[in-house]
PDB file of C-alpha atoms and ligand atoms in Angstrom:
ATOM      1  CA  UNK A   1      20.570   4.507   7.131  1.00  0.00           C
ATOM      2  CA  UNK A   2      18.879   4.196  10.355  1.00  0.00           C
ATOM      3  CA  UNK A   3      15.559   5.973   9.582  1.00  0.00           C
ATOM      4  CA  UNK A   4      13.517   3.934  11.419  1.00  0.00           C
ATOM      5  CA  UNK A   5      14.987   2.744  14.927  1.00  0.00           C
ATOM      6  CA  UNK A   6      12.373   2.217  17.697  1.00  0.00           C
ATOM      7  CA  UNK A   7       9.289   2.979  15.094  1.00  0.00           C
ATOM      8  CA  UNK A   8       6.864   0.157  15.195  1.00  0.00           C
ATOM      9  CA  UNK A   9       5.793   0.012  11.240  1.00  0.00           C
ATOM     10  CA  UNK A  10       2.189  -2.456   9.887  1.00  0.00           C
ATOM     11  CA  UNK A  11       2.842  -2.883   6.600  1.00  0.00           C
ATOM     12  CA  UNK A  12      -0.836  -4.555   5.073  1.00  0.00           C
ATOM     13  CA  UNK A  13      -0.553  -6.947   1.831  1.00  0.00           C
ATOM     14  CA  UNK A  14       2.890  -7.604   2.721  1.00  0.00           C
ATOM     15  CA  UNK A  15       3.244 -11.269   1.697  1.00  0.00           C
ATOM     16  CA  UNK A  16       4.558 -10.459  -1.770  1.00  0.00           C
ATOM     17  CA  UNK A  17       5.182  -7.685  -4.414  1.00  0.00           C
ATOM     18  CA  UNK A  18       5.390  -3.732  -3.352  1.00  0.00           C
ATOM     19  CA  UNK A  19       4.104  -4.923   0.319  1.00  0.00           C
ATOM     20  CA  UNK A  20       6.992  -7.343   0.774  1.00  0.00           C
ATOM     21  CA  UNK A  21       9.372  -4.831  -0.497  1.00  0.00           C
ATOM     22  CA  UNK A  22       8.099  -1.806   2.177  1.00  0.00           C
ATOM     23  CA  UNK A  23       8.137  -4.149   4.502  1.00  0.00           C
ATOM     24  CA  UNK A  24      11.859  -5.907   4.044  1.00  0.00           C
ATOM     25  CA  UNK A  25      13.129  -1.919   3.705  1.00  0.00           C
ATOM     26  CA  UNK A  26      11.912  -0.477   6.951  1.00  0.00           C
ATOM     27  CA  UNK A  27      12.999  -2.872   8.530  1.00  0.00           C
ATOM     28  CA  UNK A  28      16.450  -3.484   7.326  1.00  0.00           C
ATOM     29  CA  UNK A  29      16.481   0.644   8.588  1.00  0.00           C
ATOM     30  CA  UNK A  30      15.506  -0.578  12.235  1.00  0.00           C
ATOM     31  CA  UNK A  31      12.004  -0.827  12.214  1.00  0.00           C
ATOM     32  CA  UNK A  32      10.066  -3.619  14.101  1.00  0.00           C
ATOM     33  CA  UNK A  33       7.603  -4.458  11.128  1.00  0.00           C
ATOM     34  CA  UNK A  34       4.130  -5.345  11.571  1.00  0.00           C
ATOM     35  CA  UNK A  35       3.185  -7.935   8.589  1.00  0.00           C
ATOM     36  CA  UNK A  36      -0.091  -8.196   7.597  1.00  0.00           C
ATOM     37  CA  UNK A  37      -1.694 -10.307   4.594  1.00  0.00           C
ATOM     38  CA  UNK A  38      -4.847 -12.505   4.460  1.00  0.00           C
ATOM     39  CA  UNK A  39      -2.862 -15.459   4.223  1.00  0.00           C
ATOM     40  CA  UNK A  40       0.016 -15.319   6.862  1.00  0.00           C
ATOM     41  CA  UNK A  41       2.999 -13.606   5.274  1.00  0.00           C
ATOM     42  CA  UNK A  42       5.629 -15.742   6.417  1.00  0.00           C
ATOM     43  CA  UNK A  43       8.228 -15.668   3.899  1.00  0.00           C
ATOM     44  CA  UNK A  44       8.546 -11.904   4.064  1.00  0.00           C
ATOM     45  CA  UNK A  45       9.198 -12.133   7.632  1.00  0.00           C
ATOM     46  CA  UNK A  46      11.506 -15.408   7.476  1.00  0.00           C
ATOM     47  CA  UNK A  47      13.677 -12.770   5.393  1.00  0.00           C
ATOM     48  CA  UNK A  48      13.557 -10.288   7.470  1.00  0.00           C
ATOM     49  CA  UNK A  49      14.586 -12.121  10.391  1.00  0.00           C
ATOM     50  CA  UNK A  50      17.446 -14.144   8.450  1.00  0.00           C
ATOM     51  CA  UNK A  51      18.927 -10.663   7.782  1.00  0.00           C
ATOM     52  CA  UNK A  52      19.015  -9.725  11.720  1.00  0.00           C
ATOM     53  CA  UNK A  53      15.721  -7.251  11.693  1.00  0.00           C
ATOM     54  CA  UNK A  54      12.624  -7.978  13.203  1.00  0.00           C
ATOM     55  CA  UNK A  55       9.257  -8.360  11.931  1.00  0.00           C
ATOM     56  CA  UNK A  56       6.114 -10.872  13.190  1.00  0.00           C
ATOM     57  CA  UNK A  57       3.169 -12.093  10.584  1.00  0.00           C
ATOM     58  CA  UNK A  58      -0.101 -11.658  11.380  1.00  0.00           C
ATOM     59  CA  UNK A  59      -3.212 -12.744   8.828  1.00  0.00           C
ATOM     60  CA  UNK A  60      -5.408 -10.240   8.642  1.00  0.00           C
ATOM     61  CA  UNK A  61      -8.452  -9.355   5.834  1.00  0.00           C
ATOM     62  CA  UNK A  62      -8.146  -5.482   5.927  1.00  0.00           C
ATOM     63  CA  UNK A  63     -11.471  -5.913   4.826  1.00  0.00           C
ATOM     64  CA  UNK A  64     -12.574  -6.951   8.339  1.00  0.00           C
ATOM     65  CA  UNK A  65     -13.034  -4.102  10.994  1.00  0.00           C
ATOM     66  CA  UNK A  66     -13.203  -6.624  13.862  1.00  0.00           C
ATOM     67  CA  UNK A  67      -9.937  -8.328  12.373  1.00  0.00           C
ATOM     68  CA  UNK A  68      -8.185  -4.967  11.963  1.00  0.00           C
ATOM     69  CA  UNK A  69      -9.067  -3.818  15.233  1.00  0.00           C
ATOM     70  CA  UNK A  70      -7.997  -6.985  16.836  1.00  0.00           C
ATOM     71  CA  UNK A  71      -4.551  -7.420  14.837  1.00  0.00           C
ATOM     72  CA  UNK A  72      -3.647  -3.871  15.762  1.00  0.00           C
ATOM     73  CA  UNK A  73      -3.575  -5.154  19.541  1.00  0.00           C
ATOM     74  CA  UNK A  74      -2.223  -8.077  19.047  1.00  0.00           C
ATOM     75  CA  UNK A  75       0.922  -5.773  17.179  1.00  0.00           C
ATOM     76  CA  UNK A  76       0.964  -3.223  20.211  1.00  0.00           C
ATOM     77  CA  UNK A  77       1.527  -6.519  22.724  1.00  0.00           C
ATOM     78  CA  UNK A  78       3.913  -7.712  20.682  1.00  0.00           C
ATOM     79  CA  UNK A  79       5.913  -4.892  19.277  1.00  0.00           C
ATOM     80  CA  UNK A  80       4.884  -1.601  20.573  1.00  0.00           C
ATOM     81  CA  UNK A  81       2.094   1.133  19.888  1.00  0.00           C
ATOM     82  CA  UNK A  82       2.379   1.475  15.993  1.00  0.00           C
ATOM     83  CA  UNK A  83       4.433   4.616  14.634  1.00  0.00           C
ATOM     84  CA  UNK A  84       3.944   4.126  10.414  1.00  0.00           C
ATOM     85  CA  UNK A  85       1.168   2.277   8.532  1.00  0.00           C
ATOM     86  CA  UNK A  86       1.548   1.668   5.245  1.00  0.00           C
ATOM     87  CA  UNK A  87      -2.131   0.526   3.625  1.00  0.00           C
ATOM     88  CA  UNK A  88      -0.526  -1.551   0.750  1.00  0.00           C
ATOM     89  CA  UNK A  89      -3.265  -4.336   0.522  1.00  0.00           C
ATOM     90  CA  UNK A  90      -5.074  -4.276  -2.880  1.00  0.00           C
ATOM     91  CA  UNK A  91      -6.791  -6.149  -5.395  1.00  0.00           C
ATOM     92  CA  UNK A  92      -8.087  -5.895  -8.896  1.00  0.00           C
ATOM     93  CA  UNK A  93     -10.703  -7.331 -10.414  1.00  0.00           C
ATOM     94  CA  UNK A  94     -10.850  -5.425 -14.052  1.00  0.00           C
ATOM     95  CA  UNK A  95     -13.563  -5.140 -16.888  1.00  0.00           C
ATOM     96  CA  UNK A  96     -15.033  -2.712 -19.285  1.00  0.00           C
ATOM     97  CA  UNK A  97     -17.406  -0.634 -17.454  1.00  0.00           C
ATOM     98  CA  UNK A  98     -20.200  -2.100 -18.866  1.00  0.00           C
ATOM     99  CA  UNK A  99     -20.237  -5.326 -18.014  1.00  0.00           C
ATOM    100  CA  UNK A 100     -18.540  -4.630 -14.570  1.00  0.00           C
ATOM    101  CA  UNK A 101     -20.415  -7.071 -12.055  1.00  0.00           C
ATOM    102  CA  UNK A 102     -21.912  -5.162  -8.796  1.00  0.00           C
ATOM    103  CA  UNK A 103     -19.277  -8.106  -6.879  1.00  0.00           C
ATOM    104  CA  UNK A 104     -16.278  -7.116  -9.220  1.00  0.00           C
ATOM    105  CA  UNK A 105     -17.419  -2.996  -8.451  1.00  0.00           C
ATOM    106  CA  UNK A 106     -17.607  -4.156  -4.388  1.00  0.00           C
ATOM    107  CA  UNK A 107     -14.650  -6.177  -4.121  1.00  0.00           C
ATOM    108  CA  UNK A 108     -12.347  -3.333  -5.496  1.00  0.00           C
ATOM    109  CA  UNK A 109     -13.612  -0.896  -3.289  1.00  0.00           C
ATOM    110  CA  UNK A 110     -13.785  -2.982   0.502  1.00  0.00           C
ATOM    111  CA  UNK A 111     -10.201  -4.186   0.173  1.00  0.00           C
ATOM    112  CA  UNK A 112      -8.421  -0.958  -1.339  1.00  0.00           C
ATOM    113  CA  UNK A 113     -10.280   2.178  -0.163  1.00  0.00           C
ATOM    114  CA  UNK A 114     -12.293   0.584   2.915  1.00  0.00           C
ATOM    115  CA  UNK A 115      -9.503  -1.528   4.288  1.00  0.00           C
ATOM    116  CA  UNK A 116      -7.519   1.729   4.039  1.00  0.00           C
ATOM    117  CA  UNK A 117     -10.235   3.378   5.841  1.00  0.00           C
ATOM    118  CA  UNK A 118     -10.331   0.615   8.648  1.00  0.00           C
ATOM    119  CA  UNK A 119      -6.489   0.886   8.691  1.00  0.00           C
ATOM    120  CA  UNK A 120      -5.792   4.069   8.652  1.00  0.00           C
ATOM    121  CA  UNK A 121      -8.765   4.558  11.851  1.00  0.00           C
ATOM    122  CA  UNK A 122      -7.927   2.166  14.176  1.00  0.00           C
ATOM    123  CA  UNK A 123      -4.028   3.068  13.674  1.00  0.00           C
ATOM    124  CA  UNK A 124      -4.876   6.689  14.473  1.00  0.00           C
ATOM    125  CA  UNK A 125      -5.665   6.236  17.642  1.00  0.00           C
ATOM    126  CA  UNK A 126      -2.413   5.067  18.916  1.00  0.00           C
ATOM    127  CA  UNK A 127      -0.808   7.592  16.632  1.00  0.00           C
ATOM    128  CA  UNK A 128      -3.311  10.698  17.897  1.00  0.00           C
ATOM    129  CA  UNK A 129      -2.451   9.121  22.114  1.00  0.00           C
ATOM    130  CA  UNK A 130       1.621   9.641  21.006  1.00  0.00           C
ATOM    131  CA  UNK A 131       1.772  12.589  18.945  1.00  0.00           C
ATOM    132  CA  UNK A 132       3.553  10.515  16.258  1.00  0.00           C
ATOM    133  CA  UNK A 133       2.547   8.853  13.223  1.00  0.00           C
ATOM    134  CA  UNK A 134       3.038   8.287   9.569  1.00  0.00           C
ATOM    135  CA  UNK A 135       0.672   7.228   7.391  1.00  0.00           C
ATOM    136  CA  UNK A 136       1.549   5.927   3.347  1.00  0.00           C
ATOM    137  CA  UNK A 137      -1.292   4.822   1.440  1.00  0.00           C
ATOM    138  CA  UNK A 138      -0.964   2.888  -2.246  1.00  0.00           C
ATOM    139  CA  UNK A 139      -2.881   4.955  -4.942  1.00  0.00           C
ATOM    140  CA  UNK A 140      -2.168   4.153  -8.429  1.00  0.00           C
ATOM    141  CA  UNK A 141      -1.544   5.998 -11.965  1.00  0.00           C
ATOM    142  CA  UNK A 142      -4.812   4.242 -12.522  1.00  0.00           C
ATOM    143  CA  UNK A 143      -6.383   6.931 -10.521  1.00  0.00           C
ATOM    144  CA  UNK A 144      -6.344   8.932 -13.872  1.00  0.00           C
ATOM    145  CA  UNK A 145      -8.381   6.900 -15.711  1.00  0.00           C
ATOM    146  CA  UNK A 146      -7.283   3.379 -17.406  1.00  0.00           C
ATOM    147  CA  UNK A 147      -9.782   1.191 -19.716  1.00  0.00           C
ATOM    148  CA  UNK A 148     -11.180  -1.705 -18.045  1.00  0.00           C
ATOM    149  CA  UNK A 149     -10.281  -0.121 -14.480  1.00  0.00           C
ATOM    150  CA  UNK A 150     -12.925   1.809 -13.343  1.00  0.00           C
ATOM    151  CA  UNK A 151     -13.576   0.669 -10.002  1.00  0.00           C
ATOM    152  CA  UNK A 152      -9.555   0.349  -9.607  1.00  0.00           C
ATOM    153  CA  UNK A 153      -9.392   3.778 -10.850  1.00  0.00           C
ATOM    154  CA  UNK A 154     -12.232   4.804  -8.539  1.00  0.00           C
ATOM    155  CA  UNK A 155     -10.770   3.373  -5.463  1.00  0.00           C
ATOM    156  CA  UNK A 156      -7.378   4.550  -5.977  1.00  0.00           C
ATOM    157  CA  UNK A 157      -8.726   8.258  -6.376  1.00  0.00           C
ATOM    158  CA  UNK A 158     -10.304   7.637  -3.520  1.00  0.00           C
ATOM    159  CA  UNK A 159      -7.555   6.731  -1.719  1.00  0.00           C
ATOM    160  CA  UNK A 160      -6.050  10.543  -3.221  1.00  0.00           C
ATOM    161  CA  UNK A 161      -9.297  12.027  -1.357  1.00  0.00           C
ATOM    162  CA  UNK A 162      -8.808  10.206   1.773  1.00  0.00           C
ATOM    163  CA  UNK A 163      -4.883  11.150   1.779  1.00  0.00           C
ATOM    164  CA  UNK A 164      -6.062  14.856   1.519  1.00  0.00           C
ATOM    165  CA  UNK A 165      -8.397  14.892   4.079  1.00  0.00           C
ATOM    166  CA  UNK A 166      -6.887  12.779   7.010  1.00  0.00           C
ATOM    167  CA  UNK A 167      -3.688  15.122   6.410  1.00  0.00           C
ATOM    168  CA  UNK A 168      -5.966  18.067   7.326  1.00  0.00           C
ATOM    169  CA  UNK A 169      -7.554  16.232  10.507  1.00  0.00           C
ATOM    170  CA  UNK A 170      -4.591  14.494  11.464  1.00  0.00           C
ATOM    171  CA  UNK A 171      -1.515  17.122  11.215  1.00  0.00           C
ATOM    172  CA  UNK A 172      -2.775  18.954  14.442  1.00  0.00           C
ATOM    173  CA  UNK A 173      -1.218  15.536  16.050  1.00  0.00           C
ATOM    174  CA  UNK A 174       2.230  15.331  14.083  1.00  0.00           C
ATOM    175  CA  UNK A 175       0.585  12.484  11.612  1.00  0.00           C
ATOM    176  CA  UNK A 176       1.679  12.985   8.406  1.00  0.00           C
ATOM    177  CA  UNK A 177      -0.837  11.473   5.855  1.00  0.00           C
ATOM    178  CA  UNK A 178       0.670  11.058   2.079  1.00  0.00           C
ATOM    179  CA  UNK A 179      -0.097   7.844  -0.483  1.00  0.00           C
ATOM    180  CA  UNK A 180       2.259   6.865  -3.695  1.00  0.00           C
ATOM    181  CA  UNK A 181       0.911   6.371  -6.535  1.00  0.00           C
ATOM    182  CA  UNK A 182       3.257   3.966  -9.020  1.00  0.00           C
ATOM    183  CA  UNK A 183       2.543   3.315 -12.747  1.00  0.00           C
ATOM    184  CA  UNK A 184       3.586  -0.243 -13.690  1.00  0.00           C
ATOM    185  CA  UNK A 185       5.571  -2.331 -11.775  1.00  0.00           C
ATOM    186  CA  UNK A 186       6.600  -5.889 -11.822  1.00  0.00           C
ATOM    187  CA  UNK A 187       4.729  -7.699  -9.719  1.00  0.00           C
ATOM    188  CA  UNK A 188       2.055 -10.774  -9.269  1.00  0.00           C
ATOM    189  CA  UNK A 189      -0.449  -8.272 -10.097  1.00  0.00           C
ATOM    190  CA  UNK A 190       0.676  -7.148 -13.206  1.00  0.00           C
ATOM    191  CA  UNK A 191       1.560 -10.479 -14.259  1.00  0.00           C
ATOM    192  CA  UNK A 192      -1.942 -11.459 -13.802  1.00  0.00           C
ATOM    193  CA  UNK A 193      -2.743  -8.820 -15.894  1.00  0.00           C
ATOM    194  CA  UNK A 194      -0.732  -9.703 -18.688  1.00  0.00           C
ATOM    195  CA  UNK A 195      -1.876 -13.215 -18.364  1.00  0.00           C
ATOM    196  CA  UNK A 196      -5.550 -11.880 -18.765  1.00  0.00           C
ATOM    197  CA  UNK A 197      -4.460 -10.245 -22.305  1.00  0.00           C
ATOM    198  CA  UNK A 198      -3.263 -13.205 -23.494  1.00  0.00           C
ATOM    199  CA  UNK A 199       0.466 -12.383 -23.160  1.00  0.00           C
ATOM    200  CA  UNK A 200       3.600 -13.415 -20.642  1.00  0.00           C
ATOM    201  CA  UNK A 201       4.434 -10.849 -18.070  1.00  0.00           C
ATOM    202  CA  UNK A 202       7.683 -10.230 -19.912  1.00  0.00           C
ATOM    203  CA  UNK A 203       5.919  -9.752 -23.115  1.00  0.00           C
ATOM    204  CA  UNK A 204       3.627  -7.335 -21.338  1.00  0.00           C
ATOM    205  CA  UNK A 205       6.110  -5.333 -19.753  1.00  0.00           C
ATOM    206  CA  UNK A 206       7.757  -5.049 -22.725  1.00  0.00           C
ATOM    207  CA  UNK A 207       4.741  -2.893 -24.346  1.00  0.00           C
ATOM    208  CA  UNK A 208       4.623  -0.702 -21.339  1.00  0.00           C
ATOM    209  CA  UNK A 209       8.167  -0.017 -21.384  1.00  0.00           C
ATOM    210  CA  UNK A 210       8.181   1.424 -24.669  1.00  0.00           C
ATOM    211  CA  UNK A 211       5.657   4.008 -23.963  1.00  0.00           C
ATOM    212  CA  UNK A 212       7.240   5.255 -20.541  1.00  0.00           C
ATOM    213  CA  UNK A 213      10.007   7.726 -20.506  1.00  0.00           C
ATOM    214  CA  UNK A 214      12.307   6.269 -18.414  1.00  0.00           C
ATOM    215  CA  UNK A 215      12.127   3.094 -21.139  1.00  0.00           C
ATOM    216  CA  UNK A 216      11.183  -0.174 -18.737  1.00  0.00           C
ATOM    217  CA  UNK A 217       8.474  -0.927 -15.708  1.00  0.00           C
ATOM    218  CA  UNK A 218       9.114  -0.143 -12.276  1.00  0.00           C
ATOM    219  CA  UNK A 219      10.220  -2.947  -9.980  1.00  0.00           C
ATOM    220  CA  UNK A 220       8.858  -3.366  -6.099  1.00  0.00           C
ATOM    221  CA  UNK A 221      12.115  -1.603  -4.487  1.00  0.00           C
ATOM    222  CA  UNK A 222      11.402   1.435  -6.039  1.00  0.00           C
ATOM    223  CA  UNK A 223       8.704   2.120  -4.775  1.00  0.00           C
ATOM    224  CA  UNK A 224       9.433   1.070  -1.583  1.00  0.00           C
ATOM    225  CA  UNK A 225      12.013   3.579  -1.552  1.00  0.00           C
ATOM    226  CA  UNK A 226       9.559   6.318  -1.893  1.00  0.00           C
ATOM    227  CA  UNK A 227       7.279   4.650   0.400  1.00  0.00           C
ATOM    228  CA  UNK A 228      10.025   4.466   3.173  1.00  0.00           C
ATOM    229  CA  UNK A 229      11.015   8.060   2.411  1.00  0.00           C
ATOM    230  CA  UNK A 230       7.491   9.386   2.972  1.00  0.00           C
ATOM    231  CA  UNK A 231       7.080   7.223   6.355  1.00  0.00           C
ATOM    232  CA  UNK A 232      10.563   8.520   7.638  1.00  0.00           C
ATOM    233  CA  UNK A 233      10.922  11.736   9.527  1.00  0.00           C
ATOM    234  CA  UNK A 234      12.999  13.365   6.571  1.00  0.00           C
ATOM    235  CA  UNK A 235       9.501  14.038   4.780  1.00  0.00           C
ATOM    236  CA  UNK A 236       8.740  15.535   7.817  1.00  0.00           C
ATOM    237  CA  UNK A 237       6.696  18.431   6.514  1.00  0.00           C
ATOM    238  CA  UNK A 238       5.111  17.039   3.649  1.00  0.00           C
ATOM    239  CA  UNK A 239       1.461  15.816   3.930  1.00  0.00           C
ATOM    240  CA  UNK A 240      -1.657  15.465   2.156  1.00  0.00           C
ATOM    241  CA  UNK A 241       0.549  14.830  -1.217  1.00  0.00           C
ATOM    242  CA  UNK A 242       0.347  11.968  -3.772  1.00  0.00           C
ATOM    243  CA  UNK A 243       3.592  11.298  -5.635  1.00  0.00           C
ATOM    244  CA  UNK A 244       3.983   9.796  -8.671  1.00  0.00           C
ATOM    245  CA  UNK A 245       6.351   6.558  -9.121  1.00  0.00           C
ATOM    246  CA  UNK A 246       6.095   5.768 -13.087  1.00  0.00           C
ATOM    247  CA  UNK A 247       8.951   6.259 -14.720  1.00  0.00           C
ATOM    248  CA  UNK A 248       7.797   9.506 -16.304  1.00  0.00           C
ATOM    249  CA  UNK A 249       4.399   8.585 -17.640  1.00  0.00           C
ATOM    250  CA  UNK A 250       1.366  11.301 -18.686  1.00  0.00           C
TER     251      UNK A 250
HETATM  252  P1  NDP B 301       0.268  -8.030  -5.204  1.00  0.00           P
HETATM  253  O1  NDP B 301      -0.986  -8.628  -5.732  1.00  0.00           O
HETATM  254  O2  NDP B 301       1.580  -8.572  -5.625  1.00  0.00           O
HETATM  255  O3  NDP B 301       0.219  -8.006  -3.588  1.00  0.00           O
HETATM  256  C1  NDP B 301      -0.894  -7.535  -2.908  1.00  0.00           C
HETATM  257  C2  NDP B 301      -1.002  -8.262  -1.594  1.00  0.00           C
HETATM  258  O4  NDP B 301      -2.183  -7.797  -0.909  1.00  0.00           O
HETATM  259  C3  NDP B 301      -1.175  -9.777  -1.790  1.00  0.00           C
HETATM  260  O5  NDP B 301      -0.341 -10.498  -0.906  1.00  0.00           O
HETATM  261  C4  NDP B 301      -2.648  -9.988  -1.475  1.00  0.00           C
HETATM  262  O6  NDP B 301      -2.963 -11.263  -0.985  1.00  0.00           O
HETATM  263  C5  NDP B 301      -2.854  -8.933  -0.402  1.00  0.00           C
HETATM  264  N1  NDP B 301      -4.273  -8.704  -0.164  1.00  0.00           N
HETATM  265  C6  NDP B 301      -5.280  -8.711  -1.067  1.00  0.00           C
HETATM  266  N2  NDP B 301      -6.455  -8.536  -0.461  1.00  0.00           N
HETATM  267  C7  NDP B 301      -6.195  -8.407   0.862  1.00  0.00           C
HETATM  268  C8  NDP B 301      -7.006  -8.206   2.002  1.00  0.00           C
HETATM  269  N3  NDP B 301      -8.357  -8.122   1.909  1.00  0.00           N
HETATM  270  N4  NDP B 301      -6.419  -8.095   3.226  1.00  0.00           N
HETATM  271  C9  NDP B 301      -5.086  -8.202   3.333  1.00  0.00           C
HETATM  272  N5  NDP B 301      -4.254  -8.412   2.299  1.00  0.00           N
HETATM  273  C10 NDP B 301      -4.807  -8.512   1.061  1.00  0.00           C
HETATM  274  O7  NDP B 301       0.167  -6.475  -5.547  1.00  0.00           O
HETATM  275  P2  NDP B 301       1.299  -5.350  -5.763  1.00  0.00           P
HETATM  276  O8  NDP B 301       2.450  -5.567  -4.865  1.00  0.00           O
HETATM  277  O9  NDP B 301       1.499  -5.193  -7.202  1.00  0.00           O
HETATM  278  O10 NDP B 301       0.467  -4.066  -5.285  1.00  0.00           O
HETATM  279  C11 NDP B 301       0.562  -3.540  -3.963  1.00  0.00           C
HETATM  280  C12 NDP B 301      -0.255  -2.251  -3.910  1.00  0.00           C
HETATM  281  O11 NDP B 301       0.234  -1.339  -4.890  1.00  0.00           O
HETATM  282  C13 NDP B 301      -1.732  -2.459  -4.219  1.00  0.00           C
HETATM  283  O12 NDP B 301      -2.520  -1.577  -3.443  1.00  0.00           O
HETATM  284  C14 NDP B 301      -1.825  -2.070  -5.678  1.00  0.00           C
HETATM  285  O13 NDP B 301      -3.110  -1.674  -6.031  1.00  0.00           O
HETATM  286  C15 NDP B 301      -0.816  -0.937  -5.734  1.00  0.00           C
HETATM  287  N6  NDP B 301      -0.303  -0.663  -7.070  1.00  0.00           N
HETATM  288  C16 NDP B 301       0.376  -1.638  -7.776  1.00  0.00           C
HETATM  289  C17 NDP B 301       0.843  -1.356  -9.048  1.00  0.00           C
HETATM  290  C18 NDP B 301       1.584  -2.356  -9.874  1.00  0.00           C
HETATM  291  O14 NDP B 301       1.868  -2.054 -11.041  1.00  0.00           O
HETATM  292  N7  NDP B 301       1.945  -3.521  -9.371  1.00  0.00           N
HETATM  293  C19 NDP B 301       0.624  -0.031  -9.658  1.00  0.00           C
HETATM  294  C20 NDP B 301      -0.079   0.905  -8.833  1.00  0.00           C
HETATM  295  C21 NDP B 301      -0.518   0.590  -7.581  1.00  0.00           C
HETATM  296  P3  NDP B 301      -3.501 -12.365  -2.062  1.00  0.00           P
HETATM  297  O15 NDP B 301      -2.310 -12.738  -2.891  1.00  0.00           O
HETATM  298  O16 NDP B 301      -4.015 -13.452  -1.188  1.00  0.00           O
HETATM  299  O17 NDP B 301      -4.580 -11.692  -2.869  1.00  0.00           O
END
């Protein structure tokens, strides 16, 4: 497939995991990809280019509206106005709720609902000027509620409100506005997770697999397939939806 020729993609927190994943899949379907991470995400783009697509890394801290703003022009120089933004980027930083520190609470927030926010405004711009855009955001299962989550779980609904809204103000300009939401899925991030609990990501996985339907975790290209369907024009009228990626889970 060829979803994506001559569409100019950011991809944010694409140095590793779900991020590398989007990133590697839109463009193997034509896109010229946009990487973003705080620390330049080389490797994802080294891959990229070794498999004849193109992609450029830029470092950016989507938690930075001047470095936002400034990496978004540095991507329209280099590649073109920006068609599809995926706001990937995230962090956790869990503990029960009540000993969650005001900096653990803050952190959470800035980098996965506000660097969505900064994202998702300065790319709108270019999108609202060419009647085109796509816009993917990551939301999580933890959006439901999960113990020791609750400013994950807060920023990640948020990120459900935000989807909502921005498809109201934005579909007047062709922007479609959706987010994914996956369960568990194998990645530095849940591996750090399990290593917090005292057990080895396999080990970890392991327990979530036996309560999800489906019967293992999710891996990175999974999602990235839903992500890449939502950003392509064969999703063309849905907007303002959160889909589930999780293998079944209630
Ligand atoms: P990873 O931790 O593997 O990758 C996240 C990437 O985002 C890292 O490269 C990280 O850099 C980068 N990042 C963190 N903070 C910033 C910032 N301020 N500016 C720019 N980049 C930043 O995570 P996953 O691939 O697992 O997750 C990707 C997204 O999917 C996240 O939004 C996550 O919340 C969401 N998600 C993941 C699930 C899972 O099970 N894995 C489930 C549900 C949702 P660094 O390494 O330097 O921190």
């Amino acid at each position: 497939m060829n979803r994506f020729t001559g569409k100019v993609a950011v991809v944010t927190g694409a140095a590793q995991g779900i991020g590398a994943a989007t990133a590697v899949q839109l463009a193997a379907e034509g896109a010229a990809v946009a990487a973003l991470d705080r620390n330049a995400p080389d490797k994802t783009v080294e891959q990229i280019i070794a498999a004849g697509a193109t992609a450029r890394s830029y470092v950016c801290d989507v938690t930075d509206r001047a470095s936002v703003q400034s990496v978004f022009d540095q991507v329209a120089t280099d590649l073109g106005q920006p068609h599809i933004l995926i706001n990937n980027a995230g962090i956790t930083r869990d503990d029960m709720f009540f000993r969650l520190s005001e900096d653990d609470w803050n952190a959470v927030l800035s980098v996965n609902l506000t660097g969505a926010y900064h994202c998702a405004q300065v790319a709108q711009k270019f999108m609202v000027a060419q009647r085109y855009g796509k816009i993917v955001s990551l939301s999580s299962r933890s959006a439901l509620g999960n113990r020791g989550q609750a400013n994950y779980a807060a920023a990640k609904a948020g990120i459900q409100g935000l989807t909502a809204t921005l498809a109201i103000e934005l579909g007047p300009y062709n922007i479609n506005v959706n987010a994914v939401a996956p369960g568990y899925i194998a990645t530095a991030m849940t591996a750090a997770t399990a290593n917090r609990v005292g057990l080895t990501a396999e080990e970890h996985q392991q327990t979530v697999a036996e309560r999800t339907p489906l019967g293992r975790v999710g891996q990175p290209e999974e999602v990235a397939a839903v992500i890449a369907f939502l950003a392509s024009d064969e999703a063309s009228y849905v907007s303002g939806q959160t889909l589930y990626v999780n293998g079944g889970a209630r």
